[in-house]
Amino acid sequence: MPSDDQPGPVFSKPVTLRDVAAEARVSVATASKALNDQGRMTAETRERIRETARRLGFRPNSLAQSLLRRRSFTVGLLTNDTYGRFSLPLMSGISDALVDNGVSVFLCNVEEDPRLGQMHVDAMLDKRVDGIIATGKRIDRHLPVDLSNLRVPVIYAFTQPDPDAIAFVSDDADGARLAVEHLCRLGWKRIAHVTGPASFAVVHARAQAYRDVLMENGLPVTEPLLGSWSEAWGHEAVAQLFGGKSERPDAVFCGNDQIARGVIDALRERGLSVPGDVGVIGFDNWEIVAEATRPPLTSVDMNLVALGREAGLTLLSLVGGKPAAPGIRKLPCRLVVRQSCGHPLDG
């Protein structure tokens, strides 16, 4: 730790509570409690943290101070996303939004069990959490627990909300439009769509955007092929698209990255190169799949980290007493371009 006569570090951005905690070699929660005259610690530790904050020029956020004076420094995150495919990036964004305000986030998996869900909610309320964020593995299904009329604010992210609640979801139609417009710009003319089950609302939103973009560009529209969210379905779909006598597609827009990986593998087995003969785009930008695909897969990223951050900041605002209008906020997606699209003339 620098002595008093040594200059403090220079920060290019506003000094955050995390910066103070790191410099004072304490946790963010301890730093927050010291600066808000809360918590149990030695007078020496409290003064050392305060002196560090003064030296770095830390200016506490007034909303966060209001929150921390009255609450428990904790937010609960409920999910039924057992594998963490969607909840973990969301939690990363939520933590990023809250940690600089000294608020910790803890995750509880409710699976599909209403009793387990209620047990976790009761435990969160017993611990006097400042609020709850509910998330799941699809946007058109409720978590198996009632979160209405709780004594703390509830924000929904990537799951179906209660009426008159605040919810954040990715704009699936926007994401599909990004993908198909990209294929059109590259010059692909016969674009097929292979996606998931009809029971998912996102399947229909993406399929309609696919149709709209093709019609806007004067390209032929074929009915999407619906199946499971799996590589095996990607293989089977290629057999349907390329095994008959009808005109073959020269590009495939896939409903998720697993389907896309199955499509690419099946095309390779037929002696077709990607992107030399066929361009392929996925959805989700699941990096462990997209980057390991050969060639690496262009995919739509749902910006779940940013979505989680917005949910966290909104919850912080609600707990601090600032009202927010109910409703569903759709956040834009982005296209992550890798090598699987190419251009028809490249081959």
PDB file of N, CA, C and O in Angstrom, residues 156-207:
ATOM      1  N   TYR A 156     -37.875  -8.680 -13.979  1.00  0.00           N
ATOM      2  CA  TYR A 156     -37.797  -9.893 -14.786  1.00  0.00           C
ATOM      3  C   TYR A 156     -36.812  -9.665 -15.935  1.00  0.00           C
ATOM      4  O   TYR A 156     -36.820  -8.606 -16.570  1.00  0.00           O
ATOM      5  N   ALA A 157     -35.994 -10.670 -16.199  1.00  0.00           N
ATOM      6  CA  ALA A 157     -35.023 -10.582 -17.291  1.00  0.00           C
ATOM      7  C   ALA A 157     -34.958 -11.936 -17.990  1.00  0.00           C
ATOM      8  O   ALA A 157     -34.625 -12.945 -17.372  1.00  0.00           O
ATOM      9  N   PHE A 158     -35.310 -11.948 -19.264  1.00  0.00           N
ATOM     10  CA  PHE A 158     -35.278 -13.167 -20.067  1.00  0.00           C
ATOM     11  C   PHE A 158     -36.191 -14.248 -19.487  1.00  0.00           C
ATOM     12  O   PHE A 158     -35.857 -15.432 -19.434  1.00  0.00           O
ATOM     13  N   THR A 159     -37.362 -13.838 -19.032  1.00  0.00           N
ATOM     14  CA  THR A 159     -38.398 -14.779 -18.616  1.00  0.00           C
ATOM     15  C   THR A 159     -39.722 -14.034 -18.657  1.00  0.00           C
ATOM     16  O   THR A 159     -39.748 -12.803 -18.678  1.00  0.00           O
ATOM     17  N   GLN A 160     -40.834 -14.767 -18.679  1.00  0.00           N
ATOM     18  CA  GLN A 160     -42.136 -14.120 -18.784  1.00  0.00           C
ATOM     19  C   GLN A 160     -42.480 -13.420 -17.479  1.00  0.00           C
ATOM     20  O   GLN A 160     -42.452 -14.024 -16.408  1.00  0.00           O
ATOM     21  N   PRO A 161     -42.830 -12.128 -17.536  1.00  0.00           N
ATOM     22  CA  PRO A 161     -43.120 -11.390 -16.302  1.00  0.00           C
ATOM     23  C   PRO A 161     -44.570 -11.521 -15.867  1.00  0.00           C
ATOM     24  O   PRO A 161     -45.442 -11.958 -16.626  1.00  0.00           O
ATOM     25  N   ASP A 162     -44.833 -11.121 -14.644  1.00  0.00           N
ATOM     26  CA  ASP A 162     -46.205 -10.946 -14.192  1.00  0.00           C
ATOM     27  C   ASP A 162     -46.774  -9.686 -14.845  1.00  0.00           C
ATOM     28  O   ASP A 162     -46.028  -8.802 -15.278  1.00  0.00           O
ATOM     29  N   PRO A 163     -48.100  -9.577 -14.909  1.00  0.00           N
ATOM     30  CA  PRO A 163     -48.700  -8.351 -15.457  1.00  0.00           C
ATOM     31  C   PRO A 163     -48.251  -7.124 -14.661  1.00  0.00           C
ATOM     32  O   PRO A 163     -48.071  -7.188 -13.439  1.00  0.00           O
ATOM     33  N   ASP A 164     -48.044  -6.024 -15.370  1.00  0.00           N
ATOM     34  CA  ASP A 164     -47.678  -4.744 -14.758  1.00  0.00           C
ATOM     35  C   ASP A 164     -46.308  -4.771 -14.077  1.00  0.00           C
ATOM     36  O   ASP A 164     -46.017  -3.925 -13.221  1.00  0.00           O
ATOM     37  N   ALA A 165     -45.483  -5.741 -14.442  1.00  0.00           N
ATOM     38  CA  ALA A 165     -44.113  -5.791 -13.920  1.00  0.00           C
ATOM     39  C   ALA A 165     -43.155  -5.160 -14.931  1.00  0.00           C
ATOM     40  O   ALA A 165     -43.531  -4.802 -16.044  1.00  0.00           O
ATOM     41  N   ILE A 166     -41.905  -5.032 -14.525  1.00  0.00           N
ATOM     42  CA  ILE A 166     -40.854  -4.529 -15.409  1.00  0.00           C
ATOM     43  C   ILE A 166     -40.040  -5.722 -15.882  1.00  0.00           C
ATOM     44  O   ILE A 166     -39.601  -6.554 -15.074  1.00  0.00           O
ATOM     45  N   ALA A 167     -39.832  -5.813 -17.191  1.00  0.00           N
ATOM     46  CA  ALA A 167     -39.105  -6.953 -17.749  1.00  0.00           C
ATOM     47  C   ALA A 167     -38.157  -6.485 -18.843  1.00  0.00           C
ATOM     48  O   ALA A 167     -38.421  -5.519 -19.553  1.00  0.00           O
ATOM     49  N   PHE A 168     -37.041  -7.197 -18.966  1.00  0.00           N
ATOM     50  CA  PHE A 168     -36.054  -6.953 -20.012  1.00  0.00           C
ATOM     51  C   PHE A 168     -35.877  -8.223 -20.832  1.00  0.00           C
ATOM     52  O   PHE A 168     -35.672  -9.305 -20.264  1.00  0.00           O
ATOM     53  N   VAL A 169     -35.984  -8.108 -22.148  1.00  0.00           N
ATOM     54  CA  VAL A 169     -35.764  -9.242 -23.038  1.00  0.00           C
ATOM     55  C   VAL A 169     -34.958  -8.768 -24.242  1.00  0.00           C
ATOM     56  O   VAL A 169     -34.906  -7.574 -24.552  1.00  0.00           O
ATOM     57  N   SER A 170     -34.331  -9.707 -24.920  1.00  0.00           N
ATOM     58  CA  SER A 170     -33.659  -9.394 -26.173  1.00  0.00           C
ATOM     59  C   SER A 170     -34.694  -9.296 -27.286  1.00  0.00           C
ATOM     60  O   SER A 170     -35.721  -9.970 -27.260  1.00  0.00           O
ATOM     61  N   ASP A 171     -34.416  -8.455 -28.256  1.00  0.00           N
ATOM     62  CA  ASP A 171     -35.319  -8.277 -29.393  1.00  0.00           C
ATOM     63  C   ASP A 171     -34.994  -9.346 -30.433  1.00  0.00           C
ATOM     64  O   ASP A 171     -34.128  -9.168 -31.287  1.00  0.00           O
ATOM     65  N   ASP A 172     -35.710 -10.467 -30.376  1.00  0.00           N
ATOM     66  CA  ASP A 172     -35.410 -11.604 -31.252  1.00  0.00           C
ATOM     67  C   ASP A 172     -35.657 -11.288 -32.715  1.00  0.00           C
ATOM     68  O   ASP A 172     -34.903 -11.733 -33.588  1.00  0.00           O
ATOM     69  N   ALA A 173     -36.706 -10.541 -32.999  1.00  0.00           N
ATOM     70  CA  ALA A 173     -36.981 -10.174 -34.386  1.00  0.00           C
ATOM     71  C   ALA A 173     -35.848  -9.307 -34.933  1.00  0.00           C
ATOM     72  O   ALA A 173     -35.408  -9.481 -36.083  1.00  0.00           O
ATOM     73  N   ASP A 174     -35.359  -8.398 -34.119  1.00  0.00           N
ATOM     74  CA  ASP A 174     -34.226  -7.558 -34.509  1.00  0.00           C
ATOM     75  C   ASP A 174     -32.993  -8.414 -34.792  1.00  0.00           C
ATOM     76  O   ASP A 174     -32.276  -8.197 -35.777  1.00  0.00           O
ATOM     77  N   GLY A 175     -32.750  -9.407 -33.947  1.00  0.00           N
ATOM     78  CA  GLY A 175     -31.598 -10.281 -34.153  1.00  0.00           C
ATOM     79  C   GLY A 175     -31.697 -11.072 -35.445  1.00  0.00           C
ATOM     80  O   GLY A 175     -30.723 -11.203 -36.197  1.00  0.00           O
ATOM     81  N   ALA A 176     -32.892 -11.619 -35.717  1.00  0.00           N
ATOM     82  CA  ALA A 176     -33.090 -12.377 -36.957  1.00  0.00           C
ATOM     83  C   ALA A 176     -32.916 -11.476 -38.170  1.00  0.00           C
ATOM     84  O   ALA A 176     -32.322 -11.872 -39.184  1.00  0.00           O
ATOM     85  N   ARG A 177     -33.416 -10.269 -38.075  1.00  0.00           N
ATOM     86  CA  ARG A 177     -33.269  -9.316 -39.182  1.00  0.00           C
ATOM     87  C   ARG A 177     -31.783  -9.030 -39.442  1.00  0.00           C
ATOM     88  O   ARG A 177     -31.347  -8.971 -40.598  1.00  0.00           O
ATOM     89  N   LEU A 178     -31.003  -8.837 -38.387  1.00  0.00           N
ATOM     90  CA  LEU A 178     -29.566  -8.609 -38.556  1.00  0.00           C
ATOM     91  C   LEU A 178     -28.922  -9.754 -39.337  1.00  0.00           C
ATOM     92  O   LEU A 178     -28.101  -9.540 -40.233  1.00  0.00           O
ATOM     93  N   ALA A 179     -29.283 -10.989 -38.981  1.00  0.00           N
ATOM     94  CA  ALA A 179     -28.673 -12.160 -39.607  1.00  0.00           C
ATOM     95  C   ALA A 179     -29.044 -12.262 -41.085  1.00  0.00           C
ATOM     96  O   ALA A 179     -28.173 -12.444 -41.948  1.00  0.00           O
ATOM     97  N   VAL A 180     -30.328 -12.151 -41.396  1.00  0.00           N
ATOM     98  CA  VAL A 180     -30.765 -12.350 -42.782  1.00  0.00           C
ATOM     99  C   VAL A 180     -30.320 -11.179 -43.656  1.00  0.00           C
ATOM    100  O   VAL A 180     -29.924 -11.378 -44.816  1.00  0.00           O
ATOM    101  N   GLU A 181     -30.351  -9.970 -43.117  1.00  0.00           N
ATOM    102  CA  GLU A 181     -29.857  -8.830 -43.894  1.00  0.00           C
ATOM    103  C   GLU A 181     -28.376  -8.984 -44.208  1.00  0.00           C
ATOM    104  O   GLU A 181     -27.906  -8.605 -45.294  1.00  0.00           O
ATOM    105  N   HIS A 182     -27.616  -9.543 -43.286  1.00  0.00           N
ATOM    106  CA  HIS A 182     -26.192  -9.775 -43.520  1.00  0.00           C
ATOM    107  C   HIS A 182     -25.982 -10.772 -44.666  1.00  0.00           C
ATOM    108  O   HIS A 182     -25.149 -10.548 -45.553  1.00  0.00           O
ATOM    109  N   LEU A 183     -26.765 -11.835 -44.664  1.00  0.00           N
ATOM    110  CA  LEU A 183     -26.661 -12.805 -45.756  1.00  0.00           C
ATOM    111  C   LEU A 183     -27.035 -12.167 -47.094  1.00  0.00           C
ATOM    112  O   LEU A 183     -26.398 -12.422 -48.119  1.00  0.00           O
ATOM    113  N   CYS A 184     -28.061 -11.331 -47.068  1.00  0.00           N
ATOM    114  CA  CYS A 184     -28.474 -10.659 -48.309  1.00  0.00           C
ATOM    115  C   CYS A 184     -27.385  -9.722 -48.813  1.00  0.00           C
ATOM    116  O   CYS A 184     -27.095  -9.682 -50.026  1.00  0.00           O
ATOM    117  N   ARG A 185     -26.766  -8.990 -47.913  1.00  0.00           N
ATOM    118  CA  ARG A 185     -25.710  -8.064 -48.329  1.00  0.00           C
ATOM    119  C   ARG A 185     -24.529  -8.797 -48.939  1.00  0.00           C
ATOM    120  O   ARG A 185     -23.852  -8.293 -49.834  1.00  0.00           O
ATOM    121  N   LEU A 186     -24.267  -9.995 -48.447  1.00  0.00           N
ATOM    122  CA  LEU A 186     -23.150 -10.782 -48.968  1.00  0.00           C
ATOM    123  C   LEU A 186     -23.460 -11.411 -50.318  1.00  0.00           C
ATOM    124  O   LEU A 186     -22.568 -11.954 -50.971  1.00  0.00           O
ATOM    125  N   GLY A 187     -24.716 -11.375 -50.739  1.00  0.00           N
ATOM    126  CA  GLY A 187     -25.070 -11.857 -52.065  1.00  0.00           C
ATOM    127  C   GLY A 187     -25.708 -13.225 -52.120  1.00  0.00           C
ATOM    128  O   GLY A 187     -25.986 -13.737 -53.213  1.00  0.00           O
ATOM    129  N   TRP A 188     -25.969 -13.847 -50.972  1.00  0.00           N
ATOM    130  CA  TRP A 188     -26.661 -15.132 -50.985  1.00  0.00           C
ATOM    131  C   TRP A 188     -28.099 -14.922 -51.440  1.00  0.00           C
ATOM    132  O   TRP A 188     -28.740 -13.943 -51.059  1.00  0.00           O
ATOM    133  N   LYS A 189     -28.620 -15.828 -52.250  1.00  0.00           N
ATOM    134  CA  LYS A 189     -29.919 -15.629 -52.899  1.00  0.00           C
ATOM    135  C   LYS A 189     -31.011 -16.579 -52.426  1.00  0.00           C
ATOM    136  O   LYS A 189     -32.188 -16.264 -52.471  1.00  0.00           O
ATOM    137  N   ARG A 190     -30.643 -17.773 -52.033  1.00  0.00           N
ATOM    138  CA  ARG A 190     -31.634 -18.784 -51.633  1.00  0.00           C
ATOM    139  C   ARG A 190     -31.351 -19.162 -50.171  1.00  0.00           C
ATOM    140  O   ARG A 190     -30.553 -20.061 -49.893  1.00  0.00           O
ATOM    141  N   ILE A 191     -31.991 -18.458 -49.269  1.00  0.00           N
ATOM    142  CA  ILE A 191     -31.680 -18.547 -47.839  1.00  0.00           C
ATOM    143  C   ILE A 191     -32.758 -19.357 -47.131  1.00  0.00           C
ATOM    144  O   ILE A 191     -33.941 -18.989 -47.140  1.00  0.00           O
ATOM    145  N   ALA A 192     -32.354 -20.462 -46.539  1.00  0.00           N
ATOM    146  CA  ALA A 192     -33.280 -21.303 -45.771  1.00  0.00           C
ATOM    147  C   ALA A 192     -33.193 -20.938 -44.287  1.00  0.00           C
ATOM    148  O   ALA A 192     -32.217 -20.333 -43.827  1.00  0.00           O
ATOM    149  N   HIS A 193     -34.221 -21.320 -43.542  1.00  0.00           N
ATOM    150  CA  HIS A 193     -34.249 -21.073 -42.094  1.00  0.00           C
ATOM    151  C   HIS A 193     -34.552 -22.376 -41.378  1.00  0.00           C
ATOM    152  O   HIS A 193     -35.603 -22.994 -41.586  1.00  0.00           O
ATOM    153  N   VAL A 194     -33.623 -22.813 -40.533  1.00  0.00           N
ATOM    154  CA  VAL A 194     -33.772 -24.034 -39.736  1.00  0.00           C
ATOM    155  C   VAL A 194     -33.784 -23.615 -38.274  1.00  0.00           C
ATOM    156  O   VAL A 194     -32.822 -23.008 -37.795  1.00  0.00           O
ATOM    157  N   THR A 195     -34.858 -23.938 -37.559  1.00  0.00           N
ATOM    158  CA  THR A 195     -35.004 -23.388 -36.218  1.00  0.00           C
ATOM    159  C   THR A 195     -35.599 -24.413 -35.258  1.00  0.00           C
ATOM    160  O   THR A 195     -35.685 -25.603 -35.576  1.00  0.00           O
ATOM    161  N   GLY A 196     -36.034 -23.935 -34.083  1.00  0.00           N
ATOM    162  CA  GLY A 196     -36.466 -24.827 -33.015  1.00  0.00           C
ATOM    163  C   GLY A 196     -37.951 -25.130 -33.030  1.00  0.00           C
ATOM    164  O   GLY A 196     -38.639 -24.931 -34.037  1.00  0.00           O
ATOM    165  N   PRO A 197     -38.488 -25.582 -31.883  1.00  0.00           N
ATOM    166  CA  PRO A 197     -39.886 -26.041 -31.825  1.00  0.00           C
ATOM    167  C   PRO A 197     -40.893 -24.906 -31.955  1.00  0.00           C
ATOM    168  O   PRO A 197     -40.653 -23.779 -31.524  1.00  0.00           O
ATOM    169  N   ALA A 198     -42.054 -25.228 -32.493  1.00  0.00           N
ATOM    170  CA  ALA A 198     -43.119 -24.246 -32.663  1.00  0.00           C
ATOM    171  C   ALA A 198     -43.672 -23.746 -31.336  1.00  0.00           C
ATOM    172  O   ALA A 198     -44.331 -22.704 -31.289  1.00  0.00           O
ATOM    173  N   SER A 199     -43.407 -24.452 -30.241  1.00  0.00           N
ATOM    174  CA  SER A 199     -43.926 -24.049 -28.937  1.00  0.00           C
ATOM    175  C   SER A 199     -43.212 -22.837 -28.358  1.00  0.00           C
ATOM    176  O   SER A 199     -43.646 -22.286 -27.342  1.00  0.00           O
ATOM    177  N   PHE A 200     -42.115 -22.409 -28.988  1.00  0.00           N
ATOM    178  CA  PHE A 200     -41.353 -21.259 -28.497  1.00  0.00           C
ATOM    179  C   PHE A 200     -41.788 -19.989 -29.229  1.00  0.00           C
ATOM    180  O   PHE A 200     -41.773 -19.947 -30.470  1.00  0.00           O
ATOM    181  N   ALA A 201     -42.115 -18.933 -28.485  1.00  0.00           N
ATOM    182  CA  ALA A 201     -42.507 -17.669 -29.100  1.00  0.00           C
ATOM    183  C   ALA A 201     -41.391 -17.087 -29.955  1.00  0.00           C
ATOM    184  O   ALA A 201     -41.648 -16.484 -31.004  1.00  0.00           O
ATOM    185  N   VAL A 202     -40.137 -17.263 -29.526  1.00  0.00           N
ATOM    186  CA  VAL A 202     -39.019 -16.681 -30.287  1.00  0.00           C
ATOM    187  C   VAL A 202     -38.912 -17.304 -31.673  1.00  0.00           C
ATOM    188  O   VAL A 202     -38.440 -16.650 -32.617  1.00  0.00           O
ATOM    189  N   VAL A 203     -39.321 -18.549 -31.817  1.00  0.00           N
ATOM    190  CA  VAL A 203     -39.276 -19.211 -33.125  1.00  0.00           C
ATOM    191  C   VAL A 203     -40.130 -18.445 -34.128  1.00  0.00           C
ATOM    192  O   VAL A 203     -39.728 -18.191 -35.266  1.00  0.00           O
ATOM    193  N   HIS A 204     -41.308 -18.043 -33.704  1.00  0.00           N
ATOM    194  CA  HIS A 204     -42.221 -17.344 -34.604  1.00  0.00           C
ATOM    195  C   HIS A 204     -41.761 -15.908 -34.867  1.00  0.00           C
ATOM    196  O   HIS A 204     -41.880 -15.412 -35.989  1.00  0.00           O
ATOM    197  N   ALA A 205     -41.224 -15.249 -33.843  1.00  0.00           N
ATOM    198  CA  ALA A 205     -40.730 -13.879 -34.032  1.00  0.00           C
ATOM    199  C   ALA A 205     -39.571 -13.851 -35.022  1.00  0.00           C
ATOM    200  O   ALA A 205     -39.510 -12.991 -35.915  1.00  0.00           O
ATOM    201  N   ARG A 206     -38.653 -14.790 -34.880  1.00  0.00           N
ATOM    202  CA  ARG A 206     -37.495 -14.827 -35.783  1.00  0.00           C
ATOM    203  C   ARG A 206     -37.916 -15.240 -37.194  1.00  0.00           C
ATOM    204  O   ARG A 206     -37.405 -14.712 -38.179  1.00  0.00           O
ATOM    205  N   ALA A 207     -38.843 -16.198 -37.286  1.00  0.00           N
ATOM    206  CA  ALA A 207     -39.288 -16.665 -38.601  1.00  0.00           C
ATOM    207  C   ALA A 207     -39.978 -15.552 -39.369  1.00  0.00           C
ATOM    208  O   ALA A 207     -39.790 -15.404 -40.586  1.00  0.00           O
TER     209      ALA A 207
END
